[in-house]
């Protein structure tokens, strides 16, 4: 197994390190449960699962404070849960129920939990970026020492709005961190076929953004790089860019594996699975006697009960009243 995890950051206690592992395991189990139930045809919205990318979500959100905000993308379940979003409200949203975090109106790609700091999840590629910049501008205008983190994928950097937003953020030294999850693919098109260089940190250099690259399957490295960028932004140093290399195991949209389609080089998926962020960190904890089989068993039982309860509540909840279809429409 890969052994690149660094010495644990001093700011994370042993309980904090175990908490990081619990979060990653919880996100994985939730998404596996979604994948397992999606075929029942009760979740009538597209789902973009992030299985394999748990370390980037957890490492990034661990660097934020409770009152900081995030803006996410179509692949948002991990970000939402890592920032503290309510699981029951998330699942109810996927089922289109009135108890969902958007009242059942948004589905998987529109998660929201203001109390947890999840301002929005927006599916249009790159649209999270200017919204995040607007949030950071509001923080600045209100003289608040808060930070916004905008999640985006590698393909979002190919959109014009990414450059406009980065330029504005840099010019005004706004407290925002652009967090890029490079999973190598824009749906079926590999990054080598879309960009002349895989060095996404070049985007930062072009806009005067301090940019750092990290192993996105190494949760502590993600946490360290994210913390550097967040603290710099919070202290008035302006925006930053964190690019992490990671990999989605399942299809772009849906619960299946699509390796048979042939757009991924043979063996690539297996190589990334061998770098599973959860197994890597679990092994790291075990070697330091911070985790063992008993704790693992206890955690899995607890999480499975929690997830089963949340699914049951979501399925039993009512659908929105059609008579209220025009409420909360602002345009």
PDB file of N, CA and C in Angstrom, residues 101-194:
ATOM      1  N   UNK A 101     -33.436  19.324   1.734  1.00  0.00           N
ATOM      2  CA  UNK A 101     -32.753  20.569   2.077  1.00  0.00           C
ATOM      3  C   UNK A 101     -33.148  21.721   1.156  1.00  0.00           C
ATOM      4  N   UNK A 102     -33.738  21.431   0.008  1.00  0.00           N
ATOM      5  CA  UNK A 102     -34.328  22.459  -0.849  1.00  0.00           C
ATOM      6  C   UNK A 102     -35.816  22.207  -1.039  1.00  0.00           C
ATOM      7  N   UNK A 103     -36.414  21.558  -0.072  1.00  0.00           N
ATOM      8  CA  UNK A 103     -37.851  21.294  -0.137  1.00  0.00           C
ATOM      9  C   UNK A 103     -38.228  20.309  -1.218  1.00  0.00           C
ATOM     10  N   UNK A 104     -37.263  19.527  -1.680  1.00  0.00           N
ATOM     11  CA  UNK A 104     -37.551  18.544  -2.718  1.00  0.00           C
ATOM     12  C   UNK A 104     -37.572  19.128  -4.120  1.00  0.00           C
ATOM     13  N   UNK A 105     -37.135  20.370  -4.259  1.00  0.00           N
ATOM     14  CA  UNK A 105     -37.208  21.043  -5.562  1.00  0.00           C
ATOM     15  C   UNK A 105     -35.916  20.931  -6.361  1.00  0.00           C
ATOM     16  N   UNK A 106     -34.826  20.577  -5.712  1.00  0.00           N
ATOM     17  CA  UNK A 106     -33.537  20.662  -6.391  1.00  0.00           C
ATOM     18  C   UNK A 106     -32.919  19.338  -6.792  1.00  0.00           C
ATOM     19  N   UNK A 107     -33.073  18.319  -5.936  1.00  0.00           N
ATOM     20  CA  UNK A 107     -32.420  17.051  -6.212  1.00  0.00           C
ATOM     21  C   UNK A 107     -30.948  17.063  -5.837  1.00  0.00           C
ATOM     22  N   UNK A 108     -30.258  16.041  -6.294  1.00  0.00           N
ATOM     23  CA  UNK A 108     -28.869  15.791  -5.890  1.00  0.00           C
ATOM     24  C   UNK A 108     -27.919  16.945  -6.173  1.00  0.00           C
ATOM     25  N   UNK A 109     -28.157  17.681  -7.250  1.00  0.00           N
ATOM     26  CA  UNK A 109     -27.184  18.691  -7.668  1.00  0.00           C
ATOM     27  C   UNK A 109     -27.427  20.062  -7.058  1.00  0.00           C
ATOM     28  N   UNK A 110     -28.425  20.186  -6.180  1.00  0.00           N
ATOM     29  CA  UNK A 110     -28.737  21.486  -5.590  1.00  0.00           C
ATOM     30  C   UNK A 110     -28.849  21.345  -4.076  1.00  0.00           C
ATOM     31  N   UNK A 111     -27.778  20.969  -3.442  1.00  0.00           N
ATOM     32  CA  UNK A 111     -27.791  20.798  -1.990  1.00  0.00           C
ATOM     33  C   UNK A 111     -27.497  22.132  -1.310  1.00  0.00           C
ATOM     34  N   UNK A 112     -28.119  22.330  -0.161  1.00  0.00           N
ATOM     35  CA  UNK A 112     -28.036  23.599   0.558  1.00  0.00           C
ATOM     36  C   UNK A 112     -28.231  23.344   2.039  1.00  0.00           C
ATOM     37  N   UNK A 113     -27.399  23.930   2.862  1.00  0.00           N
ATOM     38  CA  UNK A 113     -27.577  23.869   4.308  1.00  0.00           C
ATOM     39  C   UNK A 113     -26.887  25.089   4.893  1.00  0.00           C
ATOM     40  N   UNK A 114     -27.643  26.146   5.045  1.00  0.00           N
ATOM     41  CA  UNK A 114     -27.046  27.413   5.479  1.00  0.00           C
ATOM     42  C   UNK A 114     -26.415  27.285   6.859  1.00  0.00           C
ATOM     43  N   UNK A 115     -27.055  26.533   7.749  1.00  0.00           N
ATOM     44  CA  UNK A 115     -26.514  26.393   9.100  1.00  0.00           C
ATOM     45  C   UNK A 115     -25.136  25.748   9.101  1.00  0.00           C
ATOM     46  N   UNK A 116     -24.909  24.874   8.144  1.00  0.00           N
ATOM     47  CA  UNK A 116     -23.610  24.194   8.061  1.00  0.00           C
ATOM     48  C   UNK A 116     -22.612  24.957   7.205  1.00  0.00           C
ATOM     49  N   UNK A 117     -23.061  25.996   6.533  1.00  0.00           N
ATOM     50  CA  UNK A 117     -22.151  26.759   5.671  1.00  0.00           C
ATOM     51  C   UNK A 117     -22.119  26.270   4.240  1.00  0.00           C
ATOM     52  N   UNK A 118     -23.089  25.448   3.867  1.00  0.00           N
ATOM     53  CA  UNK A 118     -23.195  25.003   2.470  1.00  0.00           C
ATOM     54  C   UNK A 118     -24.161  25.964   1.776  1.00  0.00           C
ATOM     55  N   UNK A 119     -23.595  26.966   1.100  1.00  0.00           N
ATOM     56  CA  UNK A 119     -24.443  28.009   0.527  1.00  0.00           C
ATOM     57  C   UNK A 119     -25.215  27.505  -0.675  1.00  0.00           C
ATOM     58  N   UNK A 120     -24.555  26.714  -1.509  1.00  0.00           N
ATOM     59  CA  UNK A 120     -25.210  26.240  -2.727  1.00  0.00           C
ATOM     60  C   UNK A 120     -24.378  25.147  -3.364  1.00  0.00           C
ATOM     61  N   UNK A 121     -25.062  24.314  -4.124  1.00  0.00           N
ATOM     62  CA  UNK A 121     -24.408  23.389  -5.043  1.00  0.00           C
ATOM     63  C   UNK A 121     -25.048  23.652  -6.392  1.00  0.00           C
ATOM     64  N   UNK A 122     -24.228  23.902  -7.379  1.00  0.00           N
ATOM     65  CA  UNK A 122     -24.765  24.312  -8.682  1.00  0.00           C
ATOM     66  C   UNK A 122     -24.170  23.442  -9.784  1.00  0.00           C
ATOM     67  N   UNK A 123     -25.008  22.923 -10.670  1.00  0.00           N
ATOM     68  CA  UNK A 123     -24.536  21.912 -11.615  1.00  0.00           C
ATOM     69  C   UNK A 123     -23.825  22.438 -12.848  1.00  0.00           C
ATOM     70  N   UNK A 124     -24.101  23.661 -13.274  1.00  0.00           N
ATOM     71  CA  UNK A 124     -23.473  24.156 -14.487  1.00  0.00           C
ATOM     72  C   UNK A 124     -21.977  24.328 -14.255  1.00  0.00           C
ATOM     73  N   UNK A 125     -21.180  23.733 -15.119  1.00  0.00           N
ATOM     74  CA  UNK A 125     -19.723  23.731 -14.916  1.00  0.00           C
ATOM     75  C   UNK A 125     -19.201  25.157 -14.773  1.00  0.00           C
ATOM     76  N   UNK A 126     -18.443  25.390 -13.727  1.00  0.00           N
ATOM     77  CA  UNK A 126     -17.772  26.660 -13.394  1.00  0.00           C
ATOM     78  C   UNK A 126     -18.687  27.676 -12.726  1.00  0.00           C
ATOM     79  N   UNK A 127     -19.979  27.377 -12.620  1.00  0.00           N
ATOM     80  CA  UNK A 127     -20.873  28.389 -12.055  1.00  0.00           C
ATOM     81  C   UNK A 127     -20.700  28.558 -10.554  1.00  0.00           C
ATOM     82  N   UNK A 128     -20.040  27.617  -9.903  1.00  0.00           N
ATOM     83  CA  UNK A 128     -19.762  27.791  -8.478  1.00  0.00           C
ATOM     84  C   UNK A 128     -18.731  28.901  -8.248  1.00  0.00           C
ATOM     85  N   UNK A 129     -17.915  29.192  -9.256  1.00  0.00           N
ATOM     86  CA  UNK A 129     -16.777  30.087  -9.048  1.00  0.00           C
ATOM     87  C   UNK A 129     -17.209  31.537  -8.826  1.00  0.00           C
ATOM     88  N   UNK A 130     -17.994  32.145  -9.716  1.00  0.00           N
ATOM     89  CA  UNK A 130     -18.382  33.540  -9.460  1.00  0.00           C
ATOM     90  C   UNK A 130     -19.285  33.689  -8.238  1.00  0.00           C
ATOM     91  N   UNK A 131     -20.072  32.674  -7.934  1.00  0.00           N
ATOM     92  CA  UNK A 131     -20.900  32.752  -6.723  1.00  0.00           C
ATOM     93  C   UNK A 131     -19.996  32.798  -5.490  1.00  0.00           C
ATOM     94  N   UNK A 132     -18.992  31.958  -5.497  1.00  0.00           N
ATOM     95  CA  UNK A 132     -18.042  31.962  -4.385  1.00  0.00           C
ATOM     96  C   UNK A 132     -17.329  33.291  -4.250  1.00  0.00           C
ATOM     97  N   UNK A 133     -16.972  33.891  -5.372  1.00  0.00           N
ATOM     98  CA  UNK A 133     -16.314  35.197  -5.333  1.00  0.00           C
ATOM     99  C   UNK A 133     -17.265  36.247  -4.765  1.00  0.00           C
ATOM    100  N   UNK A 134     -18.538  36.157  -5.123  1.00  0.00           N
ATOM    101  CA  UNK A 134     -19.515  37.083  -4.567  1.00  0.00           C
ATOM    102  C   UNK A 134     -19.654  36.940  -3.059  1.00  0.00           C
ATOM    103  N   UNK A 135     -19.617  35.696  -2.579  1.00  0.00           N
ATOM    104  CA  UNK A 135     -19.679  35.465  -1.132  1.00  0.00           C
ATOM    105  C   UNK A 135     -18.459  36.088  -0.453  1.00  0.00           C
ATOM    106  N   UNK A 136     -17.299  35.890  -1.041  1.00  0.00           N
ATOM    107  CA  UNK A 136     -16.071  36.456  -0.466  1.00  0.00           C
ATOM    108  C   UNK A 136     -16.121  37.984  -0.476  1.00  0.00           C
ATOM    109  N   UNK A 137     -16.683  38.558  -1.516  1.00  0.00           N
ATOM    110  CA  UNK A 137     -16.826  40.016  -1.573  1.00  0.00           C
ATOM    111  C   UNK A 137     -17.737  40.498  -0.441  1.00  0.00           C
ATOM    112  N   UNK A 138     -18.808  39.752  -0.178  1.00  0.00           N
ATOM    113  CA  UNK A 138     -19.708  40.128   0.926  1.00  0.00           C
ATOM    114  C   UNK A 138     -18.974  40.067   2.262  1.00  0.00           C
ATOM    115  N   UNK A 139     -18.162  39.041   2.442  1.00  0.00           N
ATOM    116  CA  UNK A 139     -17.372  38.957   3.684  1.00  0.00           C
ATOM    117  C   UNK A 139     -16.490  40.194   3.831  1.00  0.00           C
ATOM    118  N   UNK A 140     -15.844  40.584   2.733  1.00  0.00           N
ATOM    119  CA  UNK A 140     -14.961  41.736   2.770  1.00  0.00           C
ATOM    120  C   UNK A 140     -15.726  43.017   3.091  1.00  0.00           C
ATOM    121  N   UNK A 141     -16.864  43.195   2.440  1.00  0.00           N
ATOM    122  CA  UNK A 141     -17.641  44.422   2.649  1.00  0.00           C
ATOM    123  C   UNK A 141     -18.183  44.509   4.068  1.00  0.00           C
ATOM    124  N   UNK A 142     -18.442  43.365   4.684  1.00  0.00           N
ATOM    125  CA  UNK A 142     -18.959  43.350   6.056  1.00  0.00           C
ATOM    126  C   UNK A 142     -17.840  43.281   7.093  1.00  0.00           C
ATOM    127  N   UNK A 143     -16.608  43.327   6.634  1.00  0.00           N
ATOM    128  CA  UNK A 143     -15.438  43.270   7.532  1.00  0.00           C
ATOM    129  C   UNK A 143     -15.460  42.001   8.389  1.00  0.00           C
ATOM    130  N   UNK A 144     -15.862  40.880   7.792  1.00  0.00           N
ATOM    131  CA  UNK A 144     -15.904  39.609   8.503  1.00  0.00           C
ATOM    132  C   UNK A 144     -14.661  38.780   8.165  1.00  0.00           C
ATOM    133  N   UNK A 145     -14.101  38.155   9.163  1.00  0.00           N
ATOM    134  CA  UNK A 145     -12.915  37.307   8.943  1.00  0.00           C
ATOM    135  C   UNK A 145     -13.358  35.882   8.596  1.00  0.00           C
ATOM    136  N   UNK A 146     -14.083  35.795   7.509  1.00  0.00           N
ATOM    137  CA  UNK A 146     -14.594  34.499   7.068  1.00  0.00           C
ATOM    138  C   UNK A 146     -14.048  34.212   5.671  1.00  0.00           C
ATOM    139  N   UNK A 147     -14.061  32.946   5.323  1.00  0.00           N
ATOM    140  CA  UNK A 147     -13.489  32.508   4.044  1.00  0.00           C
ATOM    141  C   UNK A 147     -14.541  31.711   3.277  1.00  0.00           C
ATOM    142  N   UNK A 148     -14.560  31.888   1.979  1.00  0.00           N
ATOM    143  CA  UNK A 148     -15.395  31.050   1.117  1.00  0.00           C
ATOM    144  C   UNK A 148     -14.486  30.105   0.328  1.00  0.00           C
ATOM    145  N   UNK A 149     -14.903  28.867   0.227  1.00  0.00           N
ATOM    146  CA  UNK A 149     -14.179  27.899  -0.601  1.00  0.00           C
ATOM    147  C   UNK A 149     -15.095  27.487  -1.751  1.00  0.00           C
ATOM    148  N   UNK A 150     -14.625  27.691  -2.959  1.00  0.00           N
ATOM    149  CA  UNK A 150     -15.390  27.303  -4.144  1.00  0.00           C
ATOM    150  C   UNK A 150     -14.789  26.025  -4.712  1.00  0.00           C
ATOM    151  N   UNK A 151     -15.562  24.955  -4.697  1.00  0.00           N
ATOM    152  CA  UNK A 151     -15.116  23.701  -5.295  1.00  0.00           C
ATOM    153  C   UNK A 151     -15.383  23.745  -6.797  1.00  0.00           C
ATOM    154  N   UNK A 152     -14.457  23.190  -7.539  1.00  0.00           N
ATOM    155  CA  UNK A 152     -14.637  23.101  -8.988  1.00  0.00           C
ATOM    156  C   UNK A 152     -13.837  21.912  -9.515  1.00  0.00           C
ATOM    157  N   UNK A 153     -14.237  21.461 -10.674  1.00  0.00           N
ATOM    158  CA  UNK A 153     -13.503  20.368 -11.298  1.00  0.00           C
ATOM    159  C   UNK A 153     -12.481  20.894 -12.281  1.00  0.00           C
ATOM    160  N   UNK A 154     -11.659  19.999 -12.816  1.00  0.00           N
ATOM    161  CA  UNK A 154     -10.599  20.421 -13.736  1.00  0.00           C
ATOM    162  C   UNK A 154     -11.162  21.097 -14.985  1.00  0.00           C
ATOM    163  N   UNK A 155     -12.326  20.622 -15.460  1.00  0.00           N
ATOM    164  CA  UNK A 155     -12.895  21.211 -16.676  1.00  0.00           C
ATOM    165  C   UNK A 155     -13.385  22.636 -16.453  1.00  0.00           C
ATOM    166  N   UNK A 156     -13.691  23.000 -15.205  1.00  0.00           N
ATOM    167  CA  UNK A 156     -14.180  24.357 -14.928  1.00  0.00           C
ATOM    168  C   UNK A 156     -13.123  25.403 -15.256  1.00  0.00           C
ATOM    169  N   UNK A 157     -11.856  25.031 -15.171  1.00  0.00           N
ATOM    170  CA  UNK A 157     -10.798  25.997 -15.477  1.00  0.00           C
ATOM    171  C   UNK A 157     -10.745  26.328 -16.963  1.00  0.00           C
ATOM    172  N   UNK A 158     -11.481  25.595 -17.778  1.00  0.00           N
ATOM    173  CA  UNK A 158     -11.516  25.864 -19.220  1.00  0.00           C
ATOM    174  C   UNK A 158     -12.629  26.843 -19.583  1.00  0.00           C
ATOM    175  N   UNK A 159     -13.377  27.287 -18.600  1.00  0.00           N
ATOM    176  CA  UNK A 159     -14.482  28.216 -18.845  1.00  0.00           C
ATOM    177  C   UNK A 159     -14.021  29.659 -18.637  1.00  0.00           C
ATOM    178  N   UNK A 160     -14.545  30.542 -19.448  1.00  0.00           N
ATOM    179  CA  UNK A 160     -14.139  31.944 -19.357  1.00  0.00           C
ATOM    180  C   UNK A 160     -14.436  32.576 -18.023  1.00  0.00           C
ATOM    181  N   UNK A 161     -15.556  32.175 -17.411  1.00  0.00           N
ATOM    182  CA  UNK A 161     -15.934  32.789 -16.148  1.00  0.00           C
ATOM    183  C   UNK A 161     -14.924  32.490 -15.042  1.00  0.00           C
ATOM    184  N   UNK A 162     -14.208  31.383 -15.177  1.00  0.00           N
ATOM    185  CA  UNK A 162     -13.192  31.072 -14.174  1.00  0.00           C
ATOM    186  C   UNK A 162     -12.108  32.143 -14.178  1.00  0.00           C
ATOM    187  N   UNK A 163     -11.718  32.581 -15.368  1.00  0.00           N
ATOM    188  CA  UNK A 163     -10.678  33.609 -15.475  1.00  0.00           C
ATOM    189  C   UNK A 163     -11.195  34.961 -14.994  1.00  0.00           C
ATOM    190  N   UNK A 164     -12.413  35.283 -15.364  1.00  0.00           N
ATOM    191  CA  UNK A 164     -12.985  36.564 -14.927  1.00  0.00           C
ATOM    192  C   UNK A 164     -13.086  36.617 -13.405  1.00  0.00           C
ATOM    193  N   UNK A 165     -13.567  35.538 -12.821  1.00  0.00           N
ATOM    194  CA  UNK A 165     -13.751  35.509 -11.373  1.00  0.00           C
ATOM    195  C   UNK A 165     -12.410  35.539 -10.651  1.00  0.00           C
ATOM    196  N   UNK A 166     -11.436  34.791 -11.155  1.00  0.00           N
ATOM    197  CA  UNK A 166     -10.119  34.778 -10.514  1.00  0.00           C
ATOM    198  C   UNK A 166      -9.463  36.149 -10.600  1.00  0.00           C
ATOM    199  N   UNK A 167      -9.616  36.802 -11.739  1.00  0.00           N
ATOM    200  CA  UNK A 167      -9.037  38.137 -11.888  1.00  0.00           C
ATOM    201  C   UNK A 167      -9.661  39.115 -10.889  1.00  0.00           C
ATOM    202  N   UNK A 168     -10.978  39.063 -10.770  1.00  0.00           N
ATOM    203  CA  UNK A 168     -11.675  39.960  -9.837  1.00  0.00           C
ATOM    204  C   UNK A 168     -11.240  39.671  -8.396  1.00  0.00           C
ATOM    205  N   UNK A 169     -11.177  38.396  -8.053  1.00  0.00           N
ATOM    206  CA  UNK A 169     -10.803  38.020  -6.685  1.00  0.00           C
ATOM    207  C   UNK A 169      -9.391  38.484  -6.348  1.00  0.00           C
ATOM    208  N   UNK A 170      -8.489  38.350  -7.310  1.00  0.00           N
ATOM    209  CA  UNK A 170      -7.109  38.768  -7.072  1.00  0.00           C
ATOM    210  C   UNK A 170      -7.020  40.292  -6.966  1.00  0.00           C
ATOM    211  N   UNK A 171      -7.706  40.985  -7.873  1.00  0.00           N
ATOM    212  CA  UNK A 171      -7.645  42.449  -7.872  1.00  0.00           C
ATOM    213  C   UNK A 171      -8.149  43.023  -6.554  1.00  0.00           C
ATOM    214  N   UNK A 172      -9.111  42.360  -5.945  1.00  0.00           N
ATOM    215  CA  UNK A 172      -9.705  42.873  -4.698  1.00  0.00           C
ATOM    216  C   UNK A 172      -9.235  42.107  -3.469  1.00  0.00           C
ATOM    217  N   UNK A 173      -8.284  41.198  -3.650  1.00  0.00           N
ATOM    218  CA  UNK A 173      -7.707  40.424  -2.531  1.00  0.00           C
ATOM    219  C   UNK A 173      -8.809  39.817  -1.651  1.00  0.00           C
ATOM    220  N   UNK A 174      -9.714  39.113  -2.304  1.00  0.00           N
ATOM    221  CA  UNK A 174     -10.873  38.570  -1.595  1.00  0.00           C
ATOM    222  C   UNK A 174     -10.527  37.272  -0.861  1.00  0.00           C
ATOM    223  N   UNK A 175     -11.225  37.006   0.236  1.00  0.00           N
ATOM    224  CA  UNK A 175     -10.938  35.800   1.043  1.00  0.00           C
ATOM    225  C   UNK A 175     -11.609  34.551   0.467  1.00  0.00           C
ATOM    226  N   UNK A 176     -11.074  34.067  -0.632  1.00  0.00           N
ATOM    227  CA  UNK A 176     -11.642  32.883  -1.267  1.00  0.00           C
ATOM    228  C   UNK A 176     -10.545  31.901  -1.628  1.00  0.00           C
ATOM    229  N   UNK A 177     -10.863  30.623  -1.524  1.00  0.00           N
ATOM    230  CA  UNK A 177      -9.954  29.557  -1.957  1.00  0.00           C
ATOM    231  C   UNK A 177     -10.639  28.803  -3.087  1.00  0.00           C
ATOM    232  N   UNK A 178      -9.988  28.765  -4.232  1.00  0.00           N
ATOM    233  CA  UNK A 178     -10.479  27.973  -5.360  1.00  0.00           C
ATOM    234  C   UNK A 178      -9.902  26.566  -5.196  1.00  0.00           C
ATOM    235  N   UNK A 179     -10.781  25.591  -4.984  1.00  0.00           N
ATOM    236  CA  UNK A 179     -10.333  24.229  -4.700  1.00  0.00           C
ATOM    237  C   UNK A 179     -10.691  23.341  -5.887  1.00  0.00           C
ATOM    238  N   UNK A 180      -9.661  22.937  -6.627  1.00  0.00           N
ATOM    239  CA  UNK A 180      -9.854  22.188  -7.868  1.00  0.00           C
ATOM    240  C   UNK A 180      -9.659  20.692  -7.617  1.00  0.00           C
ATOM    241  N   UNK A 181     -10.695  19.917  -7.908  1.00  0.00           N
ATOM    242  CA  UNK A 181     -10.577  18.458  -7.848  1.00  0.00           C
ATOM    243  C   UNK A 181     -10.336  17.952  -9.266  1.00  0.00           C
ATOM    244  N   UNK A 182      -9.114  17.608  -9.544  1.00  0.00           N
ATOM    245  CA  UNK A 182      -8.757  17.110 -10.867  1.00  0.00           C
ATOM    246  C   UNK A 182      -8.898  15.595 -10.889  1.00  0.00           C
ATOM    247  N   UNK A 183     -10.042  15.129 -11.418  1.00  0.00           N
ATOM    248  CA  UNK A 183     -10.226  13.666 -11.518  1.00  0.00           C
ATOM    249  C   UNK A 183      -9.953  13.174 -12.942  1.00  0.00           C
ATOM    250  N   UNK A 184      -9.279  14.007 -13.705  1.00  0.00           N
ATOM    251  CA  UNK A 184      -8.717  13.666 -15.022  1.00  0.00           C
ATOM    252  C   UNK A 184      -9.726  13.699 -16.163  1.00  0.00           C
ATOM    253  N   UNK A 185     -11.023  13.668 -15.858  1.00  0.00           N
ATOM    254  CA  UNK A 185     -11.990  13.543 -16.955  1.00  0.00           C
ATOM    255  C   UNK A 185     -13.074  14.619 -16.895  1.00  0.00           C
ATOM    256  N   UNK A 186     -13.403  15.136 -18.070  1.00  0.00           N
ATOM    257  CA  UNK A 186     -14.612  15.923 -18.243  1.00  0.00           C
ATOM    258  C   UNK A 186     -15.605  14.991 -18.941  1.00  0.00           C
ATOM    259  N   UNK A 187     -16.443  14.359 -18.148  1.00  0.00           N
ATOM    260  CA  UNK A 187     -17.316  13.277 -18.585  1.00  0.00           C
ATOM    261  C   UNK A 187     -16.451  12.151 -19.173  1.00  0.00           C
ATOM    262  N   UNK A 188     -16.301  12.078 -20.502  1.00  0.00           N
ATOM    263  CA  UNK A 188     -15.507  10.998 -21.103  1.00  0.00           C
ATOM    264  C   UNK A 188     -14.190  11.496 -21.707  1.00  0.00           C
ATOM    265  N   UNK A 189     -13.913  12.786 -21.627  1.00  0.00           N
ATOM    266  CA  UNK A 189     -12.733  13.339 -22.299  1.00  0.00           C
ATOM    267  C   UNK A 189     -11.618  13.573 -21.294  1.00  0.00           C
ATOM    268  N   UNK A 190     -10.495  12.926 -21.554  1.00  0.00           N
ATOM    269  CA  UNK A 190      -9.364  12.994 -20.633  1.00  0.00           C
ATOM    270  C   UNK A 190      -8.706  14.368 -20.695  1.00  0.00           C
ATOM    271  N   UNK A 191      -8.120  14.767 -19.585  1.00  0.00           N
ATOM    272  CA  UNK A 191      -7.538  16.091 -19.495  1.00  0.00           C
ATOM    273  C   UNK A 191      -6.427  16.309 -20.529  1.00  0.00           C
ATOM    274  N   UNK A 192      -5.696  15.272 -20.899  1.00  0.00           N
ATOM    275  CA  UNK A 192      -4.617  15.428 -21.894  1.00  0.00           C
ATOM    276  C   UNK A 192      -5.166  15.832 -23.260  1.00  0.00           C
ATOM    277  N   UNK A 193      -6.428  15.472 -23.519  1.00  0.00           N
ATOM    278  CA  UNK A 193      -7.045  15.823 -24.792  1.00  0.00           C
ATOM    279  C   UNK A 193      -7.734  17.183 -24.752  1.00  0.00           C
ATOM    280  N   UNK A 194      -7.719  17.832 -23.610  1.00  0.00           N
ATOM    281  CA  UNK A 194      -8.405  19.115 -23.471  1.00  0.00           C
ATOM    282  C   UNK A 194      -7.471  20.261 -23.141  1.00  0.00           C
TER     283      UNK A 194
END
